[in-house]
mmCIF file of C-alpha atoms in Angstrom:
data_model
loop_
_atom_site.group_PDB
_atom_site.id
_atom_site.type_symbol
_atom_site.label_atom_id
_atom_site.label_comp_id
_atom_site.label_asym_id
_atom_site.label_seq_id
_atom_site.Cartn_x
_atom_site.Cartn_y
_atom_site.Cartn_z
ATOM 1 C CA UNK C 1 175.952 -67.018 35.503
ATOM 2 C CA UNK C 2 175.554 -68.186 31.934
ATOM 3 C CA UNK C 3 173.377 -71.287 31.705
ATOM 4 C CA UNK C 4 175.924 -72.928 29.399
ATOM 5 C CA UNK C 5 178.733 -72.607 31.949
ATOM 6 C CA UNK C 6 177.919 -76.192 32.893
ATOM 7 C CA UNK C 7 179.529 -77.128 29.555
ATOM 8 C CA UNK C 8 182.955 -76.376 31.033
ATOM 9 C CA UNK C 9 184.896 -79.610 31.429
ATOM 10 C CA UNK C 10 186.481 -79.701 34.884
ATOM 11 C CA UNK C 11 187.241 -83.442 34.897
ATOM 12 C CA UNK C 12 189.991 -83.374 32.251
ATOM 13 C CA UNK C 13 188.080 -86.091 30.409
ATOM 14 C CA UNK C 14 187.084 -85.579 26.789
ATOM 15 C CA UNK C 15 183.439 -84.590 26.461
ATOM 16 C CA UNK C 16 183.048 -83.769 22.775
ATOM 17 C CA UNK C 17 180.340 -85.982 21.276
ATOM 18 C CA UNK C 18 180.018 -88.057 24.447
ATOM 19 C CA UNK C 19 176.996 -88.330 26.688
ATOM 20 C CA UNK C 20 177.543 -87.947 30.430
ATOM 21 C CA UNK C 21 178.367 -91.361 31.951
ATOM 22 C CA UNK C 22 175.635 -91.104 34.614
ATOM 23 C CA UNK C 23 171.905 -90.301 34.614
ATOM 24 C CA UNK C 24 168.791 -90.523 36.751
ATOM 25 C CA UNK C 25 167.534 -94.094 36.901
ATOM 26 C CA UNK C 26 164.191 -93.896 38.681
ATOM 27 C CA UNK C 27 161.821 -91.248 39.964
ATOM 28 C CA UNK C 28 158.677 -92.055 41.942
ATOM 29 C CA UNK C 29 155.185 -90.679 42.233
ATOM 30 C CA UNK C 30 152.469 -91.873 44.583
ATOM 31 C CA UNK C 31 148.907 -92.027 43.292
ATOM 32 C CA UNK C 32 145.554 -93.275 44.504
ATOM 33 C CA UNK C 33 144.394 -93.649 40.889
ATOM 34 C CA UNK C 34 147.042 -95.938 39.399
ATOM 35 C CA UNK C 35 145.290 -96.800 36.130
ATOM 36 C CA UNK C 36 144.258 -93.209 35.410
ATOM 37 C CA UNK C 37 147.734 -91.901 36.288
ATOM 38 C CA UNK C 38 149.282 -94.531 34.011
ATOM 39 C CA UNK C 39 147.034 -93.540 31.103
ATOM 40 C CA UNK C 40 147.846 -89.869 31.686
ATOM 41 C CA UNK C 41 151.595 -90.514 31.516
ATOM 42 C CA UNK C 42 151.152 -92.583 28.350
ATOM 43 C CA UNK C 43 149.209 -89.663 26.869
ATOM 44 C CA UNK C 44 152.159 -87.371 27.645
ATOM 45 C CA UNK C 45 154.376 -89.696 25.606
ATOM 46 C CA UNK C 46 155.964 -92.061 28.111
ATOM 47 C CA UNK C 47 156.508 -95.721 27.217
ATOM 48 C CA UNK C 48 155.022 -98.537 29.322
ATOM 49 C CA UNK C 49 157.601 -100.921 30.808
ATOM 50 C CA UNK C 50 155.596 -102.750 33.486
ATOM 51 C CA UNK C 51 152.032 -102.586 34.780
ATOM 52 C CA UNK C 52 150.980 -104.329 37.977
ATOM 53 C CA UNK C 53 148.248 -103.921 40.585
ATOM 54 C CA UNK C 54 150.429 -101.808 42.900
ATOM 55 C CA UNK C 55 153.143 -100.412 40.613
ATOM 56 C CA UNK C 56 153.541 -99.099 37.076
ATOM 57 C CA UNK C 57 156.904 -98.386 35.453
ATOM 58 C CA UNK C 58 157.078 -95.961 32.534
ATOM 59 C CA UNK C 59 160.106 -94.992 30.471
ATOM 60 C CA UNK C 60 161.117 -91.449 29.622
ATOM 61 C CA UNK C 61 163.702 -90.182 27.204
ATOM 62 C CA UNK C 62 167.214 -91.187 28.195
ATOM 63 C CA UNK C 63 166.038 -94.369 29.906
ATOM 64 C CA UNK C 64 164.816 -92.774 33.136
ATOM 65 C CA UNK C 65 161.906 -94.695 34.642
ATOM 66 C CA UNK C 66 158.932 -93.105 36.350
ATOM 67 C CA UNK C 67 157.618 -95.515 38.985
ATOM 68 C CA UNK C 68 153.955 -94.973 39.887
ATOM 69 C CA UNK C 69 153.080 -96.420 43.299
ATOM 70 C CA UNK C 70 149.489 -97.204 44.282
ATOM 71 C CA UNK C 71 148.555 -95.798 47.698
ATOM 72 C CA UNK C 72 145.231 -95.613 49.522
ATOM 73 C CA UNK C 73 145.793 -91.961 50.363
ATOM 74 C CA UNK C 74 148.278 -89.421 49.041
ATOM 75 C CA UNK C 75 149.382 -85.937 49.993
ATOM 76 C CA UNK C 76 148.493 -83.643 47.126
ATOM 77 C CA UNK C 77 150.958 -81.082 45.876
ATOM 78 C CA UNK C 78 153.739 -80.618 43.360
ATOM 79 C CA UNK C 79 155.654 -83.825 42.655
ATOM 80 C CA UNK C 80 159.358 -84.001 43.526
ATOM 81 C CA UNK C 81 160.457 -84.013 39.879
ATOM 82 C CA UNK C 82 159.783 -81.978 36.765
ATOM 83 C CA UNK C 83 159.575 -82.970 33.124
ATOM 84 C CA UNK C 84 161.264 -81.313 30.142
ATOM 85 C CA UNK C 85 160.105 -80.871 26.575
ATOM 86 C CA UNK C 86 161.906 -79.696 23.447
ATOM 87 C CA UNK C 87 159.386 -76.993 22.539
ATOM 88 C CA UNK C 88 157.417 -75.541 25.452
ATOM 89 C CA UNK C 89 154.965 -73.641 23.233
ATOM 90 C CA UNK C 90 154.214 -76.642 21.013
ATOM 91 C CA UNK C 91 153.846 -78.964 24.009
ATOM 92 C CA UNK C 92 151.527 -76.498 25.746
ATOM 93 C CA UNK C 93 149.341 -76.317 22.640
ATOM 94 C CA UNK C 94 149.371 -80.100 22.203
ATOM 95 C CA UNK C 95 148.379 -80.715 25.824
ATOM 96 C CA UNK C 96 145.672 -78.038 25.639
ATOM 97 C CA UNK C 97 144.325 -79.630 22.440
ATOM 98 C CA UNK C 98 144.203 -82.944 24.345
ATOM 99 C CA UNK C 99 142.073 -81.264 27.050
ATOM 100 C CA UNK C 100 144.769 -81.730 29.708
ATOM 101 C CA UNK C 101 144.206 -78.131 30.915
ATOM 102 C CA UNK C 102 147.789 -76.869 31.226
ATOM 103 C CA UNK C 103 148.306 -73.683 33.208
ATOM 104 C CA UNK C 104 149.505 -70.562 31.446
ATOM 105 C CA UNK C 105 153.178 -70.612 30.467
ATOM 106 C CA UNK C 106 155.376 -68.860 33.011
ATOM 107 C CA UNK C 107 158.429 -67.214 31.411
ATOM 108 C CA UNK C 108 161.584 -67.542 33.501
ATOM 109 C CA UNK C 109 165.277 -66.702 33.321
ATOM 110 C CA UNK C 110 166.380 -70.317 32.852
ATOM 111 C CA UNK C 111 163.189 -72.200 31.982
ATOM 112 C CA UNK C 112 159.763 -71.393 30.698
ATOM 113 C CA UNK C 113 157.259 -73.717 32.341
ATOM 114 C CA UNK C 114 153.653 -74.665 32.902
ATOM 115 C CA UNK C 115 151.826 -76.999 35.258
ATOM 116 C CA UNK C 116 149.662 -80.041 34.606
ATOM 117 C CA UNK C 117 147.423 -81.820 37.107
ATOM 118 C CA UNK C 118 147.475 -85.582 36.700
ATOM 119 C CA UNK C 119 144.294 -87.576 37.507
ATOM 120 C CA UNK C 120 145.066 -88.115 41.207
ATOM 121 C CA UNK C 121 145.578 -84.366 41.605
ATOM 122 C CA UNK C 122 149.378 -84.277 41.742
ATOM 123 C CA UNK C 123 150.869 -81.206 40.055
ATOM 124 C CA UNK C 124 153.661 -81.718 37.517
ATOM 125 C CA UNK C 125 155.866 -78.891 36.254
ATOM 126 C CA UNK C 126 156.733 -79.042 32.542
ATOM 127 C CA UNK C 127 159.943 -77.140 31.752
ATOM 128 C CA UNK C 128 161.534 -75.948 28.537
ATOM 129 C CA UNK C 129 164.821 -77.611 27.649
ATOM 130 C CA UNK C 130 168.188 -75.893 27.829
ATOM 131 C CA UNK C 131 170.573 -78.742 27.111
ATOM 132 C CA UNK C 132 174.063 -77.686 26.128
ATOM 133 C CA UNK C 133 175.909 -78.351 22.918
ATOM 134 C CA UNK C 134 176.916 -81.921 23.805
ATOM 135 C CA UNK C 135 174.826 -85.113 23.463
ATOM 136 C CA UNK C 136 172.720 -86.068 26.470
#
């Protein structure tokens, strides 16, 4: 399967120069270190929308919001979402230069990726982008 096969228009609606009419609104991550997790996400380049004692909302490209939820205890592991960057090599270098300790880059068939541990210990996969020819 060619990764750009998703560019095929099966809805009979024009797609040239139009963004898809739907997108992800909110993704969530639990943390027991809300302030440190917030600062980490800001360091990655997210924009602060709201900061409270129990919840932080950060904005990503495209208007998606990452909602950080304060919890007393969390189950450590890989979060249920991944993040994408335009240039995986440049982002890896930037994050390494910021002492964020990214893992080595794993080269894949669809994405190249690396992992980052945020301050509470949650693991976040950073993927290379493969957007198609149309605006997103």
